[in-house]
Coordinates of N, CA and C in Angstrom, one line a residue:
X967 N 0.8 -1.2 0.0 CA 0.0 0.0 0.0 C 0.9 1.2 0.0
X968 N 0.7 2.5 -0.6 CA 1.2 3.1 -0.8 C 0.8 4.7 0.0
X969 N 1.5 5.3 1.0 CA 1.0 6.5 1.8 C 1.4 7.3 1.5
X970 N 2.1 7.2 0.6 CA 2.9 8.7 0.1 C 1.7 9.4 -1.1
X971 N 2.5 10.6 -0.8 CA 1.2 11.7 -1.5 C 1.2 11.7 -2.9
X972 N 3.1 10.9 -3.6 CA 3.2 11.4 -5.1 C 4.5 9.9 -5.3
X973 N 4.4 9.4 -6.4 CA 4.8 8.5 -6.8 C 6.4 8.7 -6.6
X974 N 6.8 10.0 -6.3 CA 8.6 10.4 -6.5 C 8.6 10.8 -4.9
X975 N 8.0 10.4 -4.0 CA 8.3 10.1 -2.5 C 8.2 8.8 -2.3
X976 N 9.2 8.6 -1.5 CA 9.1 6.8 -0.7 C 8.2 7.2 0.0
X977 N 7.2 5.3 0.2 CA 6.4 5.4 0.9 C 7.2 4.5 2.1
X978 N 7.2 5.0 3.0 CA 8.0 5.0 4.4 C 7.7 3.1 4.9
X979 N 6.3 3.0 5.0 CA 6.4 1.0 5.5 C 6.5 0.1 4.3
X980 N 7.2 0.9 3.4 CA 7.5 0.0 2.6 C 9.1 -0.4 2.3
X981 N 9.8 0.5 3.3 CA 11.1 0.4 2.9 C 12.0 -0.6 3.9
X982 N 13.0 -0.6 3.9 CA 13.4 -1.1 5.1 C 14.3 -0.3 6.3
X983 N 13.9 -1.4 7.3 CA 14.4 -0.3 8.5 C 15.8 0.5 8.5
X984 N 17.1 0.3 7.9 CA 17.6 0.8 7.3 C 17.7 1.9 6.6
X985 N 17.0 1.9 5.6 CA 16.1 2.8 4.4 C 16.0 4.0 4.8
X986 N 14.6 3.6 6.3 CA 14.3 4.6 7.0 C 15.1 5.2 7.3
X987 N 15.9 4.8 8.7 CA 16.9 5.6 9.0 C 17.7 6.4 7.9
X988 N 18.0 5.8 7.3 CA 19.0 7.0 6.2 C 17.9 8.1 5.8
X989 N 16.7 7.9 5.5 CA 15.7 9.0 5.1 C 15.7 10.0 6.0
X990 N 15.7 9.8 7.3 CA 15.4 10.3 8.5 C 16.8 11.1 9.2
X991 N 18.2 10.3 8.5 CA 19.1 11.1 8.5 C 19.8 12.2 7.2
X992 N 19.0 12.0 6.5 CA 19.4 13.1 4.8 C 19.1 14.4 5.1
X993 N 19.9 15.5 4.7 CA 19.4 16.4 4.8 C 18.2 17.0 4.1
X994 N 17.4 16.5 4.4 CA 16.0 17.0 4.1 C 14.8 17.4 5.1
X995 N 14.0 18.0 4.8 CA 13.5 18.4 5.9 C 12.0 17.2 6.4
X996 N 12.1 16.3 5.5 CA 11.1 15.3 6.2 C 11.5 13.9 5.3
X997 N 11.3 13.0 5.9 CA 10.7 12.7 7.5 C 11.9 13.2 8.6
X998 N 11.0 13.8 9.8 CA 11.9 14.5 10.4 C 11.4 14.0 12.2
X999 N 11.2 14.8 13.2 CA 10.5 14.8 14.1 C 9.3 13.9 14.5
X1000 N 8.4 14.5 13.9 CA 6.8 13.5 13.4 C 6.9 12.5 13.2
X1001 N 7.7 12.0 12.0 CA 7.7 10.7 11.8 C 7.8 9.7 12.9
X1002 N 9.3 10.3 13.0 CA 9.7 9.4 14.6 C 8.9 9.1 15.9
X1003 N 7.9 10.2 16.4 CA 7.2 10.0 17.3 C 6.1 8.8 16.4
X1004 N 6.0 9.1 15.2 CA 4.7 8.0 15.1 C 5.1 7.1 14.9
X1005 N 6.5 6.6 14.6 CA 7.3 5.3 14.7 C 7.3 4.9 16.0
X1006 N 7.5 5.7 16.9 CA 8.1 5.5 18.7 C 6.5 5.2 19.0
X1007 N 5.5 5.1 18.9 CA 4.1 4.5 18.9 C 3.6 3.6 18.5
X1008 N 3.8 3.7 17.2 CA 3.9 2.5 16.6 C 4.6 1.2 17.0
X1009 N 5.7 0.9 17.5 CA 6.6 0.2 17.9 C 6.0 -0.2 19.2
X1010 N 5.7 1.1 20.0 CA 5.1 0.7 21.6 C 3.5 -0.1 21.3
X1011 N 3.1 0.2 20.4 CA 1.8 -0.5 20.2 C 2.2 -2.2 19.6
X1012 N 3.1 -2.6 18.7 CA 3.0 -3.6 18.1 C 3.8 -4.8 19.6
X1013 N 4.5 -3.8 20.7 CA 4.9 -4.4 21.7 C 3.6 -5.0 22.3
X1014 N 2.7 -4.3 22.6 CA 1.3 -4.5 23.1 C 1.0 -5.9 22.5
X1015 N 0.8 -5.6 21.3 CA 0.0 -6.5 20.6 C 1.0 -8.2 20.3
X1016 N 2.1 -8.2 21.0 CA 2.7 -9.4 21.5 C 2.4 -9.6 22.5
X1017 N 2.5 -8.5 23.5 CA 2.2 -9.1 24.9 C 1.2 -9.4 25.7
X1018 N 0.0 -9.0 25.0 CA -1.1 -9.4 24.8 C -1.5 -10.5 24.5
X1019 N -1.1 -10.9 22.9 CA -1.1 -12.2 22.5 C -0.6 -13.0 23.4
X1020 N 0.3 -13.5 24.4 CA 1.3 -14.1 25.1 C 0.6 -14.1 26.3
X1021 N -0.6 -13.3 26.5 CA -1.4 -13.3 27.9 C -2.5 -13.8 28.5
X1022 N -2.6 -14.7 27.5 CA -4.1 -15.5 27.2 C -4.8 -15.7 28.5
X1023 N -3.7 -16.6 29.0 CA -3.6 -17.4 30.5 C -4.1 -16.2 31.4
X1024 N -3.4 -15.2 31.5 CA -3.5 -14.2 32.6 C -4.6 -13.1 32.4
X1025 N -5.3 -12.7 31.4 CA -6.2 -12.2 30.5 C -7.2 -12.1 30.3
X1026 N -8.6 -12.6 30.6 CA -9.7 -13.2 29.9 C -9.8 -12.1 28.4
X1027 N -9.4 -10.7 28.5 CA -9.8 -9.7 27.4 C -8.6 -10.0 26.7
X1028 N -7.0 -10.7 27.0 CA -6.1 -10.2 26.2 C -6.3 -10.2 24.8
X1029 N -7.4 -11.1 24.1 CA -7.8 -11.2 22.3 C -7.8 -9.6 21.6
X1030 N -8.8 -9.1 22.7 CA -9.5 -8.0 22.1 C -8.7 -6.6 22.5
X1031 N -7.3 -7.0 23.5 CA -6.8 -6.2 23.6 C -5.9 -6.1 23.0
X1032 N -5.1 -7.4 22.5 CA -4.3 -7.3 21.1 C -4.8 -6.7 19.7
X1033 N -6.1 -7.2 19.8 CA -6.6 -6.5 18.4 C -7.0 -4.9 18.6
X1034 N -7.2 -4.8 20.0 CA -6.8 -2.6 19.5 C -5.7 -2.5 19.3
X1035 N -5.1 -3.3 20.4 CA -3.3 -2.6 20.0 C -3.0 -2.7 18.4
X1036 N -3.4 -3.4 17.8 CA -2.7 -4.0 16.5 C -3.6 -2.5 15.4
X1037 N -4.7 -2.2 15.6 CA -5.0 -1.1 15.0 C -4.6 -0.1 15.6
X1038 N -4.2 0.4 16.6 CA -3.9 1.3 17.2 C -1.9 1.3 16.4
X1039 N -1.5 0.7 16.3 CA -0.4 0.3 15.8 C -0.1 0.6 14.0
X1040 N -1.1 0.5 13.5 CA -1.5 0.8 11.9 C -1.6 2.0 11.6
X1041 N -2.0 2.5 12.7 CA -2.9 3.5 13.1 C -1.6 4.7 13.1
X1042 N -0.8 4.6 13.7 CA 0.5 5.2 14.0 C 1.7 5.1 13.2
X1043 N 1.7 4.0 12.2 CA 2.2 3.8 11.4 C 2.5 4.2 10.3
X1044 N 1.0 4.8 9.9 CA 0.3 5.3 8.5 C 0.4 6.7 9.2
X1045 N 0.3 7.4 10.2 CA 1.0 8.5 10.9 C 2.6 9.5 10.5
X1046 N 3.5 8.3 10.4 CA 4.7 8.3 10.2 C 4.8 9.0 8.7
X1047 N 3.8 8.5 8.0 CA 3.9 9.1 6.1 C 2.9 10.6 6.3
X1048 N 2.0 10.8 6.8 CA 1.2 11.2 6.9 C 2.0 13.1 7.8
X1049 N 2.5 12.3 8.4 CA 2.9 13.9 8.9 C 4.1 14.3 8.2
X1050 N 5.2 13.7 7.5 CA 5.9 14.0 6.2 C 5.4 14.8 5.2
X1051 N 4.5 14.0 4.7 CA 3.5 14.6 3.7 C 3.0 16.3 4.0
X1052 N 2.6 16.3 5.0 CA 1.7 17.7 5.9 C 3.3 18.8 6.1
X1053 N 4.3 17.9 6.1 CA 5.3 19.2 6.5 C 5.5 19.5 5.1
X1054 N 5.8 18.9 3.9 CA 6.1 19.1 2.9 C 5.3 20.4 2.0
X1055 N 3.9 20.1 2.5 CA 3.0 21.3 2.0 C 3.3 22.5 3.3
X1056 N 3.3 22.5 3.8 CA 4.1 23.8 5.0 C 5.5 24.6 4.3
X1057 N 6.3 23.4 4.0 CA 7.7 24.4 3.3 C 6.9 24.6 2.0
X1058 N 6.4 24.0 1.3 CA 6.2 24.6 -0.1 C 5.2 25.8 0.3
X1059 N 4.2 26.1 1.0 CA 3.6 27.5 1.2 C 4.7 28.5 2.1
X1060 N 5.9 28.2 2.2 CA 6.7 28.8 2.9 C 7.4 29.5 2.1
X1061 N 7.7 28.8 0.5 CA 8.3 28.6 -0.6 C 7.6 29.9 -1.5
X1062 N 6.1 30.2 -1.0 CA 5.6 30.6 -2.1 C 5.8 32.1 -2.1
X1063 N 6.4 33.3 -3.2 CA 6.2 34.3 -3.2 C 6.1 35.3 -2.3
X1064 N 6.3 36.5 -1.7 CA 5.5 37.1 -1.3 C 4.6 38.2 -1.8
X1065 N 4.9 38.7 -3.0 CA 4.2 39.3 -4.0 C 3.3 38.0 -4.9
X1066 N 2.2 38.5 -5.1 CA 1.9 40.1 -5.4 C 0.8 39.9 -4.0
X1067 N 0.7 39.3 -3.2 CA -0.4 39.5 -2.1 C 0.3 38.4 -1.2
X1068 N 1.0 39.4 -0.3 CA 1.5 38.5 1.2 C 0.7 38.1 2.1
X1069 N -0.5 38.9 2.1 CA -1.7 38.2 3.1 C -2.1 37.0 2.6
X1070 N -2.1 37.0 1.7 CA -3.0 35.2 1.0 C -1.7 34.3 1.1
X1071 N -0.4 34.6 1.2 CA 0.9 34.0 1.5 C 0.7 33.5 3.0
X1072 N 0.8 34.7 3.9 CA 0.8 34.1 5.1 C -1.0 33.5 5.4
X1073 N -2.0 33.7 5.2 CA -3.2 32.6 5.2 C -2.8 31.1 4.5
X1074 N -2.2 31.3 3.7 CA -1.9 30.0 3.1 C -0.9 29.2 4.0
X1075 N 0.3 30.0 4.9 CA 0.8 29.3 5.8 C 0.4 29.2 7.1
X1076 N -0.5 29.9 7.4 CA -1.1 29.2 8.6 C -2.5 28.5 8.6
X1077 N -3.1 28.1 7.6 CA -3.5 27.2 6.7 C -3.1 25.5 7.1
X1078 N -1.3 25.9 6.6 CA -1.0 24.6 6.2 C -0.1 24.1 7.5
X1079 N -0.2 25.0 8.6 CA 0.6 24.7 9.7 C -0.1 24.3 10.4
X1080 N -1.7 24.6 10.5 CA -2.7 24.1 11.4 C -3.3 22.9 10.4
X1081 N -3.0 22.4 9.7 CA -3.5 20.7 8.9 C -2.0 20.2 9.1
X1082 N -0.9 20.5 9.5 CA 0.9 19.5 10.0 C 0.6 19.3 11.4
X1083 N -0.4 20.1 12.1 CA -1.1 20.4 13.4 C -1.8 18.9 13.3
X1084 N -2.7 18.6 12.7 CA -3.5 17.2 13.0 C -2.7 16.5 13.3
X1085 N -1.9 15.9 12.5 CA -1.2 14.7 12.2 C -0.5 14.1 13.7
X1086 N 0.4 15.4 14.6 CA 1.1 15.1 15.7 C 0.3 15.4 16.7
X1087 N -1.1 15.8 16.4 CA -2.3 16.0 17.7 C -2.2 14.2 17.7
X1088 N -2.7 14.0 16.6 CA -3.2 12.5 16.2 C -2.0 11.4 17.0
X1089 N -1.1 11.9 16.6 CA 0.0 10.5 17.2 C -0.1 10.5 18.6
X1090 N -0.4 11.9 19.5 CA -0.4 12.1 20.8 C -1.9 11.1 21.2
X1091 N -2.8 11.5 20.7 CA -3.6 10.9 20.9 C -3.6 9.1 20.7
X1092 N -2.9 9.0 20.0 CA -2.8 7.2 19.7 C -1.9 7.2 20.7
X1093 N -0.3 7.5 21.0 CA 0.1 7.2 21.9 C -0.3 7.1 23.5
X1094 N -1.2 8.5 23.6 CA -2.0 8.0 25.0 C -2.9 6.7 24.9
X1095 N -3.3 6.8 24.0 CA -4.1 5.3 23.8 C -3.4 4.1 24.7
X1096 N -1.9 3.5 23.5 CA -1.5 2.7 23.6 C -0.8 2.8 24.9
X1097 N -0.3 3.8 25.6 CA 0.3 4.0 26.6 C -0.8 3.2 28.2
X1098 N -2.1 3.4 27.9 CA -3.3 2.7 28.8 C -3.4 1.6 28.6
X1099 N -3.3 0.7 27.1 CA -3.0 -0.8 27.2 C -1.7 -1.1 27.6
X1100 N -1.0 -0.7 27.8 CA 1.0 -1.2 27.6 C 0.7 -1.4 29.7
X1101 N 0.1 0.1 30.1 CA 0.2 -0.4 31.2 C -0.7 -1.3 31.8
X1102 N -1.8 -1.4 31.7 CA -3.0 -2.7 31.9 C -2.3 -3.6 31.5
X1103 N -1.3 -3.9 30.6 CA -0.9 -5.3 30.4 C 0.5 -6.1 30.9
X1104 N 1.3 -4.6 31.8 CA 2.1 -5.0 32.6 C 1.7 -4.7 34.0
X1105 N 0.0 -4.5 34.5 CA 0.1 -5.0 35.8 C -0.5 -6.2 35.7
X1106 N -1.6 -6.5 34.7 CA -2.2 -7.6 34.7 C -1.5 -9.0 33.6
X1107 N -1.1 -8.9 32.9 CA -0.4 -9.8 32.1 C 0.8 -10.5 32.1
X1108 N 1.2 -11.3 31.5 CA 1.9 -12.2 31.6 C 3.1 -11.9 32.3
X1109 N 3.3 -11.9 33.5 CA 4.9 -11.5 34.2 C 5.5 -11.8 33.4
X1110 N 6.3 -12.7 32.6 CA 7.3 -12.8 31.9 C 7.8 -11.6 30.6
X1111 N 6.5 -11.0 30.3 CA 6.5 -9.9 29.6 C 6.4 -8.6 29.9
X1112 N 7.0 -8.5 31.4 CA 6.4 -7.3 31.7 C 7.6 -6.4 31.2
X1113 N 8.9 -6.5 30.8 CA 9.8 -5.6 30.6 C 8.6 -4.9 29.0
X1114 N 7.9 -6.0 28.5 CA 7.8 -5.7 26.9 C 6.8 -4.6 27.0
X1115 N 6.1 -4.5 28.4 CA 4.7 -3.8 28.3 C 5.4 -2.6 29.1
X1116 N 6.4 -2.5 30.2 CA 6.6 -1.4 30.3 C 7.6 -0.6 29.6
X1117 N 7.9 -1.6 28.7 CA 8.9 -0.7 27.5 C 8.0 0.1 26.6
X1118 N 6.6 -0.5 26.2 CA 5.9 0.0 25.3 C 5.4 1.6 25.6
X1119 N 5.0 1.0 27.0 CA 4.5 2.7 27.7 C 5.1 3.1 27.9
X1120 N 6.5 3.6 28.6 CA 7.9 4.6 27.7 C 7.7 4.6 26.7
X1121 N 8.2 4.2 25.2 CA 8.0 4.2 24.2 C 6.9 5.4 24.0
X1122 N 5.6 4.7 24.3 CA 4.4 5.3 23.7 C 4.4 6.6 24.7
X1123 N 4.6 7.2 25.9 CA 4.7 8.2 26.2 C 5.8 9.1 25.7
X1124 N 7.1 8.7 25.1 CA 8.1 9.8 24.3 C 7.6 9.9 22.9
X1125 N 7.1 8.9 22.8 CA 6.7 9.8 21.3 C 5.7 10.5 21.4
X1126 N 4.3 10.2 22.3 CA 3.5 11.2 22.7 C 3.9 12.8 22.9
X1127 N 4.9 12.6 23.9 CA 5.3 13.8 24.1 C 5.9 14.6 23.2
X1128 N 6.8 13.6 22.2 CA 7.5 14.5 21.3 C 6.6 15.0 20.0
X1129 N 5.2 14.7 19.9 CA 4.6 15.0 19.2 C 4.0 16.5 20.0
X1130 N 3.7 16.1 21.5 CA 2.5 16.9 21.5 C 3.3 18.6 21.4
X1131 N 4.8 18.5 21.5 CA 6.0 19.6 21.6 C 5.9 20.1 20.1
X1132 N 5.4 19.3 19.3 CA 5.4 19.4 17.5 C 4.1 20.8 17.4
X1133 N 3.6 19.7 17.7 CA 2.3 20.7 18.1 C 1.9 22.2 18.6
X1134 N 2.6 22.0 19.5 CA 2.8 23.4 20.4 C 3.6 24.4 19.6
X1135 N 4.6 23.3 18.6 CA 5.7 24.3 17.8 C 4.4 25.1 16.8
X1136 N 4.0 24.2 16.3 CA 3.2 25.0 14.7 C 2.0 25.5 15.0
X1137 N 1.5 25.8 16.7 CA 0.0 26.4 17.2 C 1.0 28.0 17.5
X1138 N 2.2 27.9 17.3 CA 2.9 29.1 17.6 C 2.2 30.4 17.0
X1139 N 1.7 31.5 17.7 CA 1.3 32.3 17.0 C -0.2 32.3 16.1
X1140 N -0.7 31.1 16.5 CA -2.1 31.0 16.0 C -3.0 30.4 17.1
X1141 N -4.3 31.0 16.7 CA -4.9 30.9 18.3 C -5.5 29.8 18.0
X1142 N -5.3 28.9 19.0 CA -6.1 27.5 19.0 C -5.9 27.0 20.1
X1143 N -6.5 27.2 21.6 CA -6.4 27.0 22.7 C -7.4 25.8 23.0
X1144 N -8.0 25.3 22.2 CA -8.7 24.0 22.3 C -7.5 22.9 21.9
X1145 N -7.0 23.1 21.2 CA -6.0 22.1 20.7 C -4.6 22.3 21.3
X1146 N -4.5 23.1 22.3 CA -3.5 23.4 23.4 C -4.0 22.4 24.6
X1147 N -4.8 22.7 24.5 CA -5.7 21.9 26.2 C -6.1 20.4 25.5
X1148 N -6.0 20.0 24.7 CA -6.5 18.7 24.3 C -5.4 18.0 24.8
X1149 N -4.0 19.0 23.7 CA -2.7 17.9 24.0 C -2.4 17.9 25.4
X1150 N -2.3 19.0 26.3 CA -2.4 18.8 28.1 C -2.5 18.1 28.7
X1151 N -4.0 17.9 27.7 CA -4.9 16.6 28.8 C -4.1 15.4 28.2
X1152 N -3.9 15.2 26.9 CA -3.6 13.7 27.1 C -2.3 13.1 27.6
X1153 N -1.2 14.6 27.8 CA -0.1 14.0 28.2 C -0.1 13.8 29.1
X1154 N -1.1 14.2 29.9 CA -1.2 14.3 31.4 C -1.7 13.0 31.4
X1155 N -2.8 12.4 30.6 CA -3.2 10.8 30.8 C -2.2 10.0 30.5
X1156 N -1.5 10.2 29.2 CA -0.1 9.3 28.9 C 0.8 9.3 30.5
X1157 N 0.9 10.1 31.1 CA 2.0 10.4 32.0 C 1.6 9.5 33.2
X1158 N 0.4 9.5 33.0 CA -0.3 8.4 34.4 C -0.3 7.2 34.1
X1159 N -0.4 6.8 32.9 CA -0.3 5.6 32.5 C 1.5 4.7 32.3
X1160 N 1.7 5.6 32.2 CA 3.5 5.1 31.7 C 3.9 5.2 33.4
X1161 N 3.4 6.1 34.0 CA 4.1 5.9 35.4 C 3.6 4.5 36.5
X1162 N 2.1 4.3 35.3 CA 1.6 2.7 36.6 C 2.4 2.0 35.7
X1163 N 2.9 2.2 34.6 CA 3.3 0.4 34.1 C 4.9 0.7 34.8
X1164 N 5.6 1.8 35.0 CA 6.9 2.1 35.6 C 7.4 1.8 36.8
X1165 N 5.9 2.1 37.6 CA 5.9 1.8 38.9 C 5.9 -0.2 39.4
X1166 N 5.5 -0.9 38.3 CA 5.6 -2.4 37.9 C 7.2 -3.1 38.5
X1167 N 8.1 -2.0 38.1 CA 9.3 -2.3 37.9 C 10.8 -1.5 39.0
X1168 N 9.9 -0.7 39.4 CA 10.2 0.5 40.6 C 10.8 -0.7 41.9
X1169 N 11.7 -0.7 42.7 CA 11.8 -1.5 44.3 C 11.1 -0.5 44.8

């Protein structure tokens, strides 16, 4: 499947891990930040959705809780292309002219700063997601897995956070105090949640 916006962009889950990294280290300006937080989610979610599987015994919900994690995982995945894409239209309205009308210049950039805006709300929001199973499933699930479930909620709380800092970057100077208080709230939920699965592992 292909998530890229234009045939002359790599589509990012299609390449190899390798690949990525080099993409992510080119001088280019995406994939950059974004991506990685929805990779760092992604990863904490697909941890889920092992350790889940592996919980059966200890579980009665583990089925249904591997199958959110596993969408929730896709979910953050398709994230990773998705906010590349959104920065790309950002530099190109960045790119554009400022003659013959700067005002339709800068509307067109803060336009395109508040749609690169969804993308890292969105990964914050998945990450707190996954950050509430990772920990449910290292107090309740398989002891043997618990390093896997409190690695995921780390995981899924740094990229939460490094998203929701994305966010706050491109709400710079535009008023949107609903979407300031949204991300708040959920890091504030991610933060409770990565600290029960932390506290798992705490003397």
């Amino acid at each position: 499947m292909r998530l890229s916006g234009s045939a002359d962009e790599p589509a990012y889950l299609e390449t190899a891990l390798g690949s990525f990294l080099e993409f992510v280290s080119a001088a280019e300006p995406a994939p950059a930040g974004g991506s990685a937080a929805a990779i760092a989610v992604a990863l904490a979610a697909g941890l889920c959705v092992m350790a889940a599987r592996l919980s059966t015994r200890q579980m009665s919900d583990a089925p249904d809780l591997a199958a959110t994690a596993e969408q929730l995982r896709d979910r953050a995945a398709a994230l990773c292309q998705a906010d590349a894409d959104a920065y790309r239209r950002v530099m190109a309205a960045l790119h554009e002219p400022c003659e013959p009308d700067p005002q339709d210049r800068q509307r067109q950039i803060a336009a395109a700063l508040l749609e690169a805006t969804d993308v890292p709300l969105e990964v914050v929001e998945t990450g707190a997601s996954v950050a509430g199973l990772a920990a449910r499933i290292a107090e309740c699930g398989n002891p043997d897995l618990l390093g896997d479930a409190v690695t995921a909620a780390l995981l899924a709380e740094s990229g939460a956070r490094a998203a929701a800092a994305l966010v706050l970057i491109n709400l710079k100077g535009l008023q949107d105090d609903d979407r300031r208080n949204r991300v708040a709230k959920l890091i504030e939920e991610t933060a409770e949640s990565a600290g029960r699965a932390r506290r798992r592992v705490e003397p």
